[in-house]
Short mmCIF file of C-alpha atoms and ligand atoms in Angstrom, two decimals:
data_model
loop_
_atom_site.label_atom_id
_atom_site.label_comp_id
_atom_site.label_asym_id
_atom_site.label_seq_id
_atom_site.Cartn_x
_atom_site.Cartn_y
_atom_site.Cartn_z
CA MET A 1 51.63 127.53 95.64
CA THR A 2 51.54 125.07 98.48
CA ARG A 3 54.70 124.93 100.42
CA PRO A 4 55.17 124.14 104.07
CA ALA A 5 55.77 127.38 105.88
CA PRO A 6 59.27 127.34 107.37
CA SER A 7 59.45 127.99 111.06
CA PRO A 8 60.60 131.60 111.58
CA ALA A 9 63.44 130.44 113.78
CA ALA A 10 64.82 128.11 111.13
CA ALA A 11 64.51 130.82 108.49
CA ALA A 12 66.41 133.22 110.66
CA THR A 13 69.26 130.86 111.49
CA ARG A 14 69.59 128.97 108.24
CA PRO A 15 69.89 130.72 104.91
CA ILE A 16 68.56 128.88 101.86
CA VAL A 17 71.83 129.40 100.05
CA ASP A 18 75.06 129.57 101.98
CA ALA A 19 78.20 129.55 99.88
CA ARG A 20 81.55 130.08 101.58
CA GLY A 21 85.00 130.67 100.23
CA LEU A 22 84.31 129.60 96.66
CA TRP A 23 87.36 129.31 94.44
CA LYS A 24 87.20 128.46 90.76
CA ARG A 25 89.99 128.30 88.24
CA PHE A 26 89.85 127.67 84.49
CA GLY A 27 93.40 126.66 83.66
CA PRO A 28 95.61 129.65 84.49
CA LEU A 29 92.60 131.93 85.00
CA THR A 30 91.24 132.34 88.54
CA VAL A 31 87.60 133.31 88.13
CA LEU A 32 86.32 133.10 91.72
CA LYS A 33 88.61 134.14 94.55
CA GLY A 34 87.04 133.04 97.78
CA VAL A 35 83.50 134.33 97.25
CA ASP A 36 80.89 134.10 100.04
CA LEU A 37 77.21 134.41 99.26
CA SER A 38 74.36 133.88 101.62
CA VAL A 39 70.70 134.20 100.64
CA ALA A 40 67.88 134.17 103.15
CA GLU A 41 64.48 132.66 102.62
CA ARG A 42 62.30 134.87 100.37
CA GLU A 43 65.19 137.17 99.66
CA LEU A 44 65.94 138.48 96.17
CA VAL A 45 69.65 139.01 95.72
CA PHE A 46 70.84 140.82 92.65
CA ILE A 47 74.37 140.31 91.34
CA ILE A 48 75.97 142.98 89.18
CA GLY A 49 79.46 143.55 87.91
CA PRO A 50 81.55 144.02 84.79
CA SER A 51 81.74 141.36 82.10
CA GLY A 52 84.07 138.54 83.07
CA SER A 53 83.87 139.27 86.79
CA GLY A 54 82.60 135.74 87.50
CA LYS A 55 78.86 136.32 88.00
CA SER A 56 77.77 133.43 85.79
CA THR A 57 80.43 131.17 87.20
CA LEU A 58 79.25 131.91 90.75
CA LEU A 59 75.65 131.19 89.81
CA ARG A 60 76.60 128.00 88.01
CA CYS A 61 78.51 126.82 91.06
CA LEU A 62 75.33 127.16 93.10
CA ASN A 63 73.78 124.16 91.31
CA ARG A 64 77.13 122.56 90.54
CA LEU A 65 76.94 123.01 86.79
CA GLU A 66 80.42 124.28 87.56
CA GLU A 67 82.54 122.42 90.10
CA PRO A 68 84.27 124.83 92.50
CA ASP A 69 87.90 124.03 93.31
CA ASP A 70 87.42 124.97 96.92
CA GLY A 71 84.75 126.13 99.33
CA SER A 72 81.40 124.90 100.53
CA ILE A 73 77.85 125.41 99.32
CA HIS A 74 74.82 124.64 101.40
CA VAL A 75 71.46 124.84 99.70
CA ASP A 76 68.48 124.27 101.96
CA GLY A 77 70.85 122.68 104.45
CA ILE A 78 72.40 120.22 101.99
CA GLU A 79 76.13 120.40 101.26
CA LEU A 80 76.22 120.35 97.46
CA LEU A 81 79.92 119.63 97.20
CA SER A 82 79.91 116.58 99.43
CA ARG A 83 80.41 113.27 97.70
CA ALA A 84 77.51 111.80 99.61
CA THR A 85 75.07 114.32 98.14
CA ASP A 86 72.71 113.10 95.44
CA ILE A 87 73.25 116.06 93.13
CA ASN A 88 70.22 115.26 90.98
CA ALA A 89 67.93 115.26 94.00
CA ALA A 90 69.50 118.52 95.16
CA ARG A 91 69.19 120.19 91.77
CA ARG A 92 65.46 119.83 91.57
CA ARG A 93 65.27 122.17 94.57
CA ILE A 94 67.35 124.73 92.65
CA GLY A 95 65.70 126.17 89.56
CA MET A 96 67.84 127.78 86.89
CA VAL A 97 66.96 130.10 84.04
CA PHE A 98 69.51 130.75 81.30
CA GLN A 99 70.19 133.72 79.09
CA SER A 100 69.56 131.65 75.96
CA PHE A 101 66.43 129.91 77.37
CA ASN A 102 67.71 126.43 76.44
CA LEU A 103 64.25 125.04 75.83
CA TYR A 104 64.15 121.59 74.26
CA PRO A 105 63.30 122.43 70.64
CA HIS A 106 61.79 119.01 69.86
CA MET A 107 59.18 119.29 72.60
CA THR A 108 56.13 121.50 73.04
CA ALA A 109 56.03 124.01 75.88
CA ARG A 110 54.09 121.59 78.01
CA GLN A 111 56.42 118.68 77.23
CA ASN A 112 59.38 120.89 78.16
CA VAL A 113 57.85 121.42 81.58
CA MET A 114 56.72 117.82 81.96
CA LEU A 115 60.03 116.09 81.29
CA ALA A 116 61.56 116.54 84.75
CA LEU A 117 58.18 116.08 86.44
CA ARG A 118 57.96 112.65 84.84
CA LYS A 119 61.60 111.56 84.99
CA VAL A 120 62.83 113.21 88.18
CA LEU A 121 59.72 113.49 90.33
CA LYS A 122 58.32 110.29 88.75
CA GLN A 123 54.86 111.77 88.42
CA GLU A 124 52.12 109.95 86.52
CA ARG A 125 51.40 111.42 83.12
CA ALA A 126 48.08 112.97 84.10
CA GLN A 127 49.53 114.51 87.22
CA ALA A 128 52.53 115.90 85.32
CA GLU A 129 50.28 117.29 82.59
CA GLU A 130 48.24 119.11 85.15
CA ALA A 131 51.26 120.44 87.02
CA ALA A 132 52.80 121.62 83.74
CA ALA A 133 49.58 123.35 82.76
CA ARG A 134 49.51 125.10 86.14
CA ALA A 135 53.13 126.25 85.81
CA LEU A 136 52.52 127.55 82.29
CA ASP A 137 49.39 129.32 83.45
CA ARG A 138 51.44 131.02 86.15
CA VAL A 139 53.73 132.53 83.52
CA GLY A 140 50.77 133.56 81.38
CA LEU A 141 51.17 130.92 78.68
CA ALA A 142 48.15 128.70 79.23
CA GLU A 143 47.14 129.39 75.64
CA ARG A 144 50.49 128.40 74.19
CA MET A 145 51.02 125.03 75.87
CA ASP A 146 51.08 123.01 72.68
CA HIS A 147 53.40 125.32 70.78
CA TYR A 148 56.96 124.37 70.01
CA PRO A 149 59.71 126.78 71.11
CA ALA A 150 60.28 127.87 67.51
CA GLN A 151 56.66 129.01 67.41
CA LEU A 152 57.09 131.26 70.44
CA SER A 153 58.65 134.71 70.85
CA GLY A 154 61.85 135.02 72.85
CA GLY A 155 59.92 136.41 75.80
CA GLN A 156 57.45 133.55 75.68
CA GLN A 157 60.29 131.03 75.44
CA GLN A 158 61.92 132.48 78.51
CA ARG A 159 58.64 132.29 80.39
CA VAL A 160 58.34 128.61 79.42
CA ALA A 161 61.86 128.14 80.78
CA ILE A 162 60.76 129.75 84.04
CA ALA A 163 57.71 127.46 84.12
CA ARG A 164 59.97 124.44 83.55
CA ALA A 165 61.95 125.42 86.64
CA ILE A 166 59.12 126.44 88.98
CA ALA A 167 57.06 123.34 88.18
CA LEU A 168 59.56 121.42 90.32
CA GLU A 169 58.74 123.74 93.25
CA PRO A 170 62.34 124.73 93.88
CA ARG A 171 63.53 126.34 97.12
CA VAL A 172 65.55 128.89 95.19
CA MET A 173 65.66 130.16 91.62
CA LEU A 174 68.84 131.24 89.84
CA PHE A 175 68.54 133.62 86.89
CA ASP A 176 71.53 134.26 84.63
CA GLU A 177 70.78 137.37 82.55
CA PRO A 178 67.24 136.18 81.81
CA THR A 179 66.39 139.18 79.63
CA SER A 180 69.70 139.88 77.89
CA ALA A 181 68.81 137.93 74.76
CA LEU A 182 65.41 139.56 74.38
CA ASP A 183 64.19 142.38 72.20
CA PRO A 184 63.47 145.38 74.43
CA GLU A 185 59.71 145.15 74.02
CA LEU A 186 59.72 141.55 75.34
CA VAL A 187 61.72 142.24 78.49
CA GLY A 188 58.76 143.57 80.47
CA GLY A 189 56.77 140.34 80.30
CA VAL A 190 59.63 138.28 81.72
CA LEU A 191 60.33 140.79 84.49
CA ALA A 192 56.64 140.83 85.37
CA VAL A 193 56.71 137.06 85.84
CA MET A 194 59.82 137.37 88.02
CA ARG A 195 58.17 140.06 90.11
CA GLU A 196 55.17 137.81 90.65
CA LEU A 197 57.42 134.95 91.70
CA ARG A 198 59.01 137.23 94.22
CA GLN A 199 55.62 138.30 95.56
CA ASP A 200 54.76 134.63 96.00
CA GLY A 201 57.80 134.35 98.24
CA MET A 202 60.32 132.68 95.94
CA THR A 203 63.95 132.99 96.99
CA MET A 204 65.87 134.33 94.00
CA VAL A 205 69.42 135.07 92.88
CA VAL A 206 69.47 137.21 89.75
CA VAL A 207 72.38 138.19 87.54
CA SER A 208 71.15 140.97 85.31
CA HIS A 209 71.76 144.41 83.90
CA GLU A 210 68.15 145.48 84.48
CA MET A 211 68.97 148.13 87.06
CA ALA A 212 65.44 149.50 87.23
CA PHE A 213 64.25 146.03 88.17
CA ALA A 214 67.01 145.75 90.77
CA LYS A 215 66.04 149.07 92.33
CA ALA A 216 62.39 148.08 92.43
CA ALA A 217 62.56 144.44 93.44
CA ALA A 218 65.92 143.52 94.99
CA ASP A 219 66.46 143.17 98.72
CA ARG A 220 70.18 143.25 98.32
CA VAL A 221 72.63 144.00 95.54
CA VAL A 222 76.01 142.31 95.30
CA PHE A 223 78.75 143.94 93.25
CA MET A 224 81.41 141.62 91.86
CA ALA A 225 84.67 142.45 90.15
CA ASP A 226 87.62 140.23 89.22
CA GLY A 227 86.20 137.18 90.95
CA GLU A 228 85.57 138.91 94.23
CA LYS A 229 82.55 140.28 96.01
CA LEU A 230 83.60 143.91 96.45
CA GLU A 231 80.49 145.31 98.01
CA GLU A 232 76.93 144.46 98.93
CA GLY A 233 73.95 146.25 100.39
CA PRO A 234 70.40 147.43 99.81
CA PRO A 235 69.81 148.75 96.29
CA ALA A 236 69.39 152.31 97.52
CA GLN A 237 72.85 152.22 99.04
CA ILE A 238 74.66 150.42 96.21
CA PHE A 239 73.12 152.57 93.51
CA GLY A 240 72.91 155.83 95.48
CA ASP A 241 75.97 155.76 97.68
CA PRO A 242 78.43 153.07 96.63
CA ARG A 243 81.45 152.79 98.96
CA HIS A 244 83.90 151.23 96.57
CA GLU A 245 85.49 153.20 93.75
CA ARG A 246 84.99 150.33 91.27
CA THR A 247 81.32 150.08 92.18
CA ARG A 248 80.97 153.82 91.64
CA ALA A 249 82.63 153.59 88.23
CA PHE A 250 80.42 150.65 87.23
CA ILE A 251 77.20 152.38 88.33
CA ARG A 252 78.19 155.57 86.51
CA GLN A 253 78.85 153.61 83.38
CA ILE A 254 75.54 151.72 83.33
CA ASP A 255 73.58 154.85 84.31
CA ARG A 256 74.76 156.42 81.11
CA HIS A 257 72.92 153.77 79.07
CA MET B 1 68.70 94.34 19.51
CA GLU B 2 67.28 90.87 19.65
CA GLU B 3 70.56 89.55 20.99
CA PHE B 4 70.54 92.19 23.63
CA LEU B 5 67.01 91.27 24.72
CA PHE B 6 67.91 87.62 24.69
CA ALA B 7 70.98 88.10 26.88
CA PHE B 8 69.67 90.66 29.34
CA LEU B 9 65.89 90.68 29.38
CA ASN B 10 64.97 87.11 28.69
CA GLY B 11 61.48 86.26 29.93
CA ASP B 12 61.91 82.52 29.86
CA ILE B 13 65.15 82.66 31.81
CA LEU B 14 63.55 84.99 34.31
CA ARG B 15 60.65 82.60 34.89
CA GLU B 16 63.06 79.76 35.34
CA ALA B 17 65.32 81.65 37.75
CA TRP B 18 62.50 83.33 39.64
CA PRO B 19 62.26 80.95 42.62
CA ILE B 20 65.91 81.17 43.56
CA LEU B 21 66.03 84.93 42.88
CA TRP B 22 63.05 85.37 45.16
CA GLN B 23 64.75 83.33 47.82
CA GLY B 24 67.86 85.49 47.44
CA PHE B 25 65.75 88.60 47.80
CA LEU B 26 64.31 87.26 51.05
CA TYR B 27 67.82 86.56 52.31
CA THR B 28 68.84 90.12 51.49
CA LEU B 29 65.82 91.42 53.39
CA ALA B 30 66.66 89.20 56.36
CA LEU B 31 70.31 90.28 56.30
CA SER B 32 69.27 93.93 56.21
CA ALA B 33 66.83 93.38 59.06
CA ILE B 34 69.72 92.02 61.15
CA THR B 35 72.59 94.26 60.13
CA VAL B 36 70.86 97.65 60.25
CA PRO B 37 69.63 97.37 63.86
CA LEU B 38 72.92 95.80 64.98
CA GLY B 39 74.90 98.56 63.31
CA LEU B 40 72.67 101.22 64.81
CA ALA B 41 73.05 99.70 68.26
CA GLY B 42 76.81 99.62 67.86
CA GLY B 43 76.73 103.19 66.57
CA VAL B 44 74.71 104.51 69.50
CA ILE B 45 77.05 102.81 71.97
CA LEU B 46 80.15 104.17 70.23
CA ALA B 47 78.70 107.67 69.88
CA LEU B 48 77.76 107.79 73.56
CA LEU B 49 81.13 106.46 74.68
CA SER B 50 83.05 108.83 72.44
CA THR B 51 81.11 111.93 73.52
CA SER B 52 80.10 111.29 77.10
CA GLY B 53 82.45 108.77 78.64
CA PRO B 54 85.50 109.51 80.79
CA ARG B 55 88.51 110.72 78.82
CA GLY B 56 90.19 107.30 78.51
CA ILE B 57 87.00 105.68 77.27
CA ARG B 58 86.44 108.51 74.80
CA LEU B 59 89.86 107.99 73.27
CA ALA B 60 89.40 104.22 73.16
CA ALA B 61 86.03 104.61 71.42
CA ALA B 62 87.56 106.98 68.87
CA ALA B 63 90.41 104.54 68.17
CA TRP B 64 87.96 101.67 67.87
CA THR B 65 85.89 103.65 65.36
CA ASP B 66 88.98 104.46 63.30
CA LEU B 67 90.11 100.84 63.31
CA PHE B 68 86.86 99.37 62.07
CA ARG B 69 86.37 102.05 59.47
CA ALA B 70 89.83 101.30 58.11
CA ILE B 71 89.40 97.51 57.84
CA PRO B 72 87.55 96.57 54.64
CA PRO B 73 84.29 94.87 55.63
CA LEU B 74 84.97 92.01 53.23
CA VAL B 75 88.29 91.28 54.93
CA LEU B 76 86.65 91.46 58.34
CA LEU B 77 83.90 89.08 57.30
CA VAL B 78 86.28 86.53 55.80
CA PHE B 79 88.45 86.72 58.89
CA LEU B 80 85.51 86.12 61.21
CA TYR B 81 84.17 83.27 59.09
CA ALA B 82 87.32 81.54 57.86
CA GLY B 83 90.03 82.86 60.18
CA LEU B 84 88.56 82.45 63.64
CA PRO B 85 88.04 78.68 63.30
CA PHE B 86 91.84 78.36 63.40
CA ALA B 87 91.59 79.65 66.95
CA GLY B 88 88.89 77.10 67.63
CA ILE B 89 86.14 79.72 67.41
CA ASP B 90 83.42 78.95 64.93
CA VAL B 91 80.77 81.64 64.78
CA GLY B 92 79.12 80.34 61.62
CA ALA B 93 78.00 82.35 58.60
CA TRP B 94 75.22 84.27 60.36
CA GLY B 95 77.44 84.88 63.39
CA ALA B 96 80.20 86.25 61.19
CA VAL B 97 77.76 88.56 59.43
CA ALA B 98 76.26 89.77 62.71
CA ILE B 99 79.62 90.44 64.35
CA GLY B 100 81.20 91.90 61.23
CA PHE B 101 78.38 94.34 60.55
CA PHE B 102 78.11 95.25 64.20
CA LEU B 103 81.78 96.25 64.10
CA ASN B 104 81.98 97.83 60.65
CA THR B 105 78.56 99.39 60.29
CA GLY B 106 78.53 100.36 63.95
CA ALA B 107 81.69 102.40 63.39
CA TYR B 108 80.06 104.30 60.52
CA TYR B 109 76.78 104.92 62.33
CA GLY B 110 78.87 105.88 65.35
CA GLU B 111 80.66 108.60 63.40
CA VAL B 112 77.39 109.99 62.08
CA LEU B 113 75.74 109.97 65.51
CA ARG B 114 78.80 111.46 67.17
CA ALA B 115 78.58 114.41 64.79
CA GLY B 116 74.87 114.65 65.59
CA ILE B 117 75.50 114.75 69.33
CA GLY B 118 78.19 117.36 68.76
CA SER B 119 75.70 119.53 66.90
CA VAL B 120 73.43 119.87 69.95
CA PRO B 121 74.31 123.02 71.92
CA ALA B 122 75.87 122.47 75.36
CA GLY B 123 73.06 124.50 76.93
CA GLN B 124 70.66 121.64 76.27
CA MET B 125 72.53 119.26 78.54
CA GLU B 126 72.94 121.99 81.16
CA ALA B 127 69.26 122.85 81.14
CA ALA B 128 68.32 119.19 81.49
CA ARG B 129 70.81 118.57 84.30
CA SER B 130 69.67 121.73 86.10
CA THR B 131 66.22 120.18 86.48
CA GLY B 132 67.67 117.10 88.14
CA LEU B 133 67.83 114.74 85.17
CA THR B 134 70.75 112.33 85.26
CA ARG B 135 73.27 112.43 82.44
CA GLY B 136 71.72 109.28 80.99
CA GLN B 137 68.20 110.67 81.12
CA ALA B 138 69.35 113.90 79.51
CA LEU B 139 71.08 111.98 76.70
CA ARG B 140 68.09 109.76 76.14
CA HIS B 141 65.33 112.38 76.19
CA VAL B 142 67.02 115.64 75.24
CA ILE B 143 70.28 115.11 73.37
CA LEU B 144 69.79 111.97 71.26
CA PRO B 145 66.43 112.95 69.72
CA GLN B 146 67.93 116.23 68.55
CA ALA B 147 71.16 114.55 67.44
CA VAL B 148 69.28 112.00 65.34
CA ARG B 149 67.10 114.68 63.80
CA ASN B 150 70.15 116.78 62.90
CA VAL B 151 71.87 113.95 61.03
CA LEU B 152 68.85 112.05 59.74
CA PRO B 153 69.83 112.34 56.04
CA ASP B 154 73.27 110.92 56.85
CA LEU B 155 71.75 108.11 58.89
CA VAL B 156 69.47 107.13 56.03
CA SER B 157 72.38 107.37 53.54
CA ASN B 158 74.38 105.09 55.74
CA THR B 159 71.49 102.66 55.93
CA LEU B 160 71.37 102.62 52.14
CA GLU B 161 75.04 101.66 52.05
CA VAL B 162 74.49 98.94 54.65
CA VAL B 163 71.76 97.30 52.61
CA LYS B 164 74.00 97.35 49.55
CA LEU B 165 76.84 95.95 51.60
CA THR B 166 74.79 92.88 52.60
CA SER B 167 75.78 91.45 49.20
CA ILE B 168 79.19 90.60 50.68
CA ALA B 169 77.45 87.92 52.76
CA SER B 170 77.76 85.79 49.64
CA VAL B 171 81.42 85.17 50.50
CA VAL B 172 80.38 83.30 53.61
CA ALA B 173 77.96 81.25 51.51
CA LEU B 174 74.77 82.98 52.54
CA PRO B 175 72.57 82.81 49.44
CA GLU B 176 71.51 86.45 49.27
CA LEU B 177 70.23 88.15 46.14
CA LEU B 178 73.49 88.69 44.28
CA PHE B 179 74.74 85.19 45.14
CA GLN B 180 71.55 83.61 43.80
CA ALA B 181 71.63 85.76 40.70
CA ARG B 182 75.17 84.57 39.93
CA GLN B 183 74.09 80.97 40.52
CA ALA B 184 71.22 81.44 38.09
CA GLN B 185 73.48 83.15 35.59
CA ASN B 186 75.93 80.27 35.71
CA ALA B 187 73.16 77.73 35.34
CA THR B 188 71.49 79.46 32.41
CA TYR B 189 74.45 81.08 30.64
CA ASN B 190 72.39 84.22 30.56
CA ALA B 191 72.74 87.64 32.24
CA THR B 192 69.03 88.20 32.81
CA PRO B 193 69.16 87.08 36.49
CA ILE B 194 71.81 89.73 37.17
CA VAL B 195 69.63 92.40 35.56
CA ALA B 196 66.71 91.16 37.65
CA ALA B 197 68.84 91.43 40.79
CA ALA B 198 69.78 95.00 39.89
CA VAL B 199 66.12 95.88 39.43
CA ALA B 200 65.27 94.26 42.76
CA TYR B 201 67.97 96.28 44.55
CA PHE B 202 66.68 99.39 42.89
CA LEU B 203 63.10 98.74 43.99
CA LEU B 204 64.31 98.06 47.52
CA LEU B 205 66.54 101.10 47.81
CA TRP B 206 64.79 103.70 45.70
CA PRO B 207 62.36 104.69 48.51
CA LEU B 208 65.35 105.33 50.76
CA VAL B 209 66.98 107.48 48.09
CA ARG B 210 63.79 109.50 47.74
CA LEU B 211 63.58 109.83 51.51
CA ILE B 212 67.11 111.21 51.65
CA SER B 213 66.37 113.92 49.07
CA ARG B 214 63.22 114.88 50.89
CA LEU B 215 65.05 115.09 54.22
CA GLU B 216 67.82 117.12 52.65
CA ASN B 217 65.38 119.53 51.02
CA LYS B 218 63.62 119.89 54.33
CA ALA B 219 66.91 120.55 56.11
CA MET B 220 67.75 123.22 53.52
CA ALA B 221 64.36 124.85 53.94
CA GLY B 222 64.76 124.74 57.69
CA ARG B 223 67.95 126.80 57.59
N1 ATP C 1 84.25 126.99 80.82
C1 ATP C 1 85.16 127.99 80.85
N2 ATP C 1 86.42 127.76 80.45
C2 ATP C 1 87.35 128.73 80.49
N3 ATP C 1 87.12 129.98 80.91
C3 ATP C 1 85.89 130.28 81.34
C4 ATP C 1 84.84 129.29 81.32
N4 ATP C 1 83.71 129.87 81.79
C5 ATP C 1 84.04 131.15 82.08
N5 ATP C 1 85.33 131.41 81.81
C6 ATP C 1 86.03 132.68 82.02
O1 ATP C 1 85.83 133.04 83.37
C7 ATP C 1 85.67 134.45 83.48
C8 ATP C 1 84.37 134.75 84.19
O2 ATP C 1 83.32 134.33 83.39
P1 ATP C 1 81.81 134.53 83.80
O3 ATP C 1 81.00 134.01 82.67
O4 ATP C 1 81.56 133.99 85.13
O5 ATP C 1 81.70 136.12 83.85
P2 ATP C 1 80.42 137.02 83.94
O6 ATP C 1 80.62 137.93 85.10
O7 ATP C 1 79.20 136.21 83.94
O8 ATP C 1 80.52 137.88 82.60
P3 ATP C 1 79.36 138.38 81.62
O9 ATP C 1 78.78 139.61 82.23
O10 ATP C 1 80.09 138.70 80.36
O11 ATP C 1 78.37 137.28 81.47
C9 ATP C 1 85.72 134.98 82.07
O12 ATP C 1 87.01 135.48 81.83
C10 ATP C 1 85.45 133.80 81.20
O13 ATP C 1 86.11 133.92 79.97
MG1 MG C 2 77.64 135.85 82.54
#
């Protein structure tokens, strides 16, 4: 991928994602209670935590699919929550991959990838076709470009969804349980694509229960519970020597599976 | 038997009435060509407002839809044609038909399309927005095509009803098929023109009926 190399100084002083004091309420329910999250360039941050702890909500705030009630979010130096921000321009720098893929069922794989290239980046058809083909090739689906989602396996669909996001050359990719809806034998292919992305230097925030992947690929693991970030650190520390009792209980519980 | 043939399937009468029946048929085609697109346009607008507008607009669109589904189209048409002139507004026969069908048919198409939009999972809009598409672009390219596909049999059914409903244009003196058939019947004291009109409607609408069954079978098979 061609991307201007960031100056080391800028990378050191300015994280790609910098969320501070995020609060989010749904009616009487407070789902995020002042969460901070900062992600450096090329970093892979893994978020774990019990169901309902607010992991998805946090992720969805990071591209403003969910509107936080309070706090600030800078992505690549742009304040997402400011009124002056063109959210659509900002979002194309933030790729997102969903648990349920959310491919457009009436479009082929290539058309799925092309839509935003044409409508958001305003690329010519030929240029968009080529960029889409490249993105699909990157996720190992060059052969399946003209298939509709219904003609693809779950794993292939999720890889198309990844291609749809990376074709826009985002600065950061958000993954919300990308493999949870997949049959076990299809998980590996999606994780392999994510690992390659990481090797190519993509900044990533991943919510997932794939602990083996976290141990192998994450730079940092964040443990959330009840809308708060309880603990964070390198995978070896979080999985091997968690400080917080709730983290310990959570790790014990998932280790049993 | 002979009497029956004479009254209902009379070749001589048919030949005599043919020119004005044909003219009526053309009027019905023209009316359909105006009312269906107008109704669809009204329906798309209403469906978008009632699913994607701000809360106040959504409620207003829903109330509007209820109102124009509750007013009989014949009453609406007569009001537009014969009532409005009392307020100094004369929209003419074609104007009354255009406005009336836009309001009435639009409300029906709007209901169908609203259900279609509602049937598209929320994740579709989120995925589209996450790639930087505006709400409008997402509706246009992602949501509406799926919505239309999901309710296509209902849309075609509704279109069938709209074409049938064009016969009420006779009350504002537009000489469509039924109007002309009645004229011919009165002139000839014979029911053959009415039978001919029924056959013409059948030939016009039967392809749509077939289309609906095919779409419905396909939808069943798709499940
Ligand atoms: N749109 C919404 N309206 C109301 N409540 C919501 C909404 N979205 C999330 N919640 C609630 O907020 C809480 C946190 O949800 P969230 O999806 O962020 O949790 P999570 O950590 O991702 O859980 P899981 O592991 O089950 O995906 C839950 O109690 C959930 O029911
Ligand atoms: Mg979740």
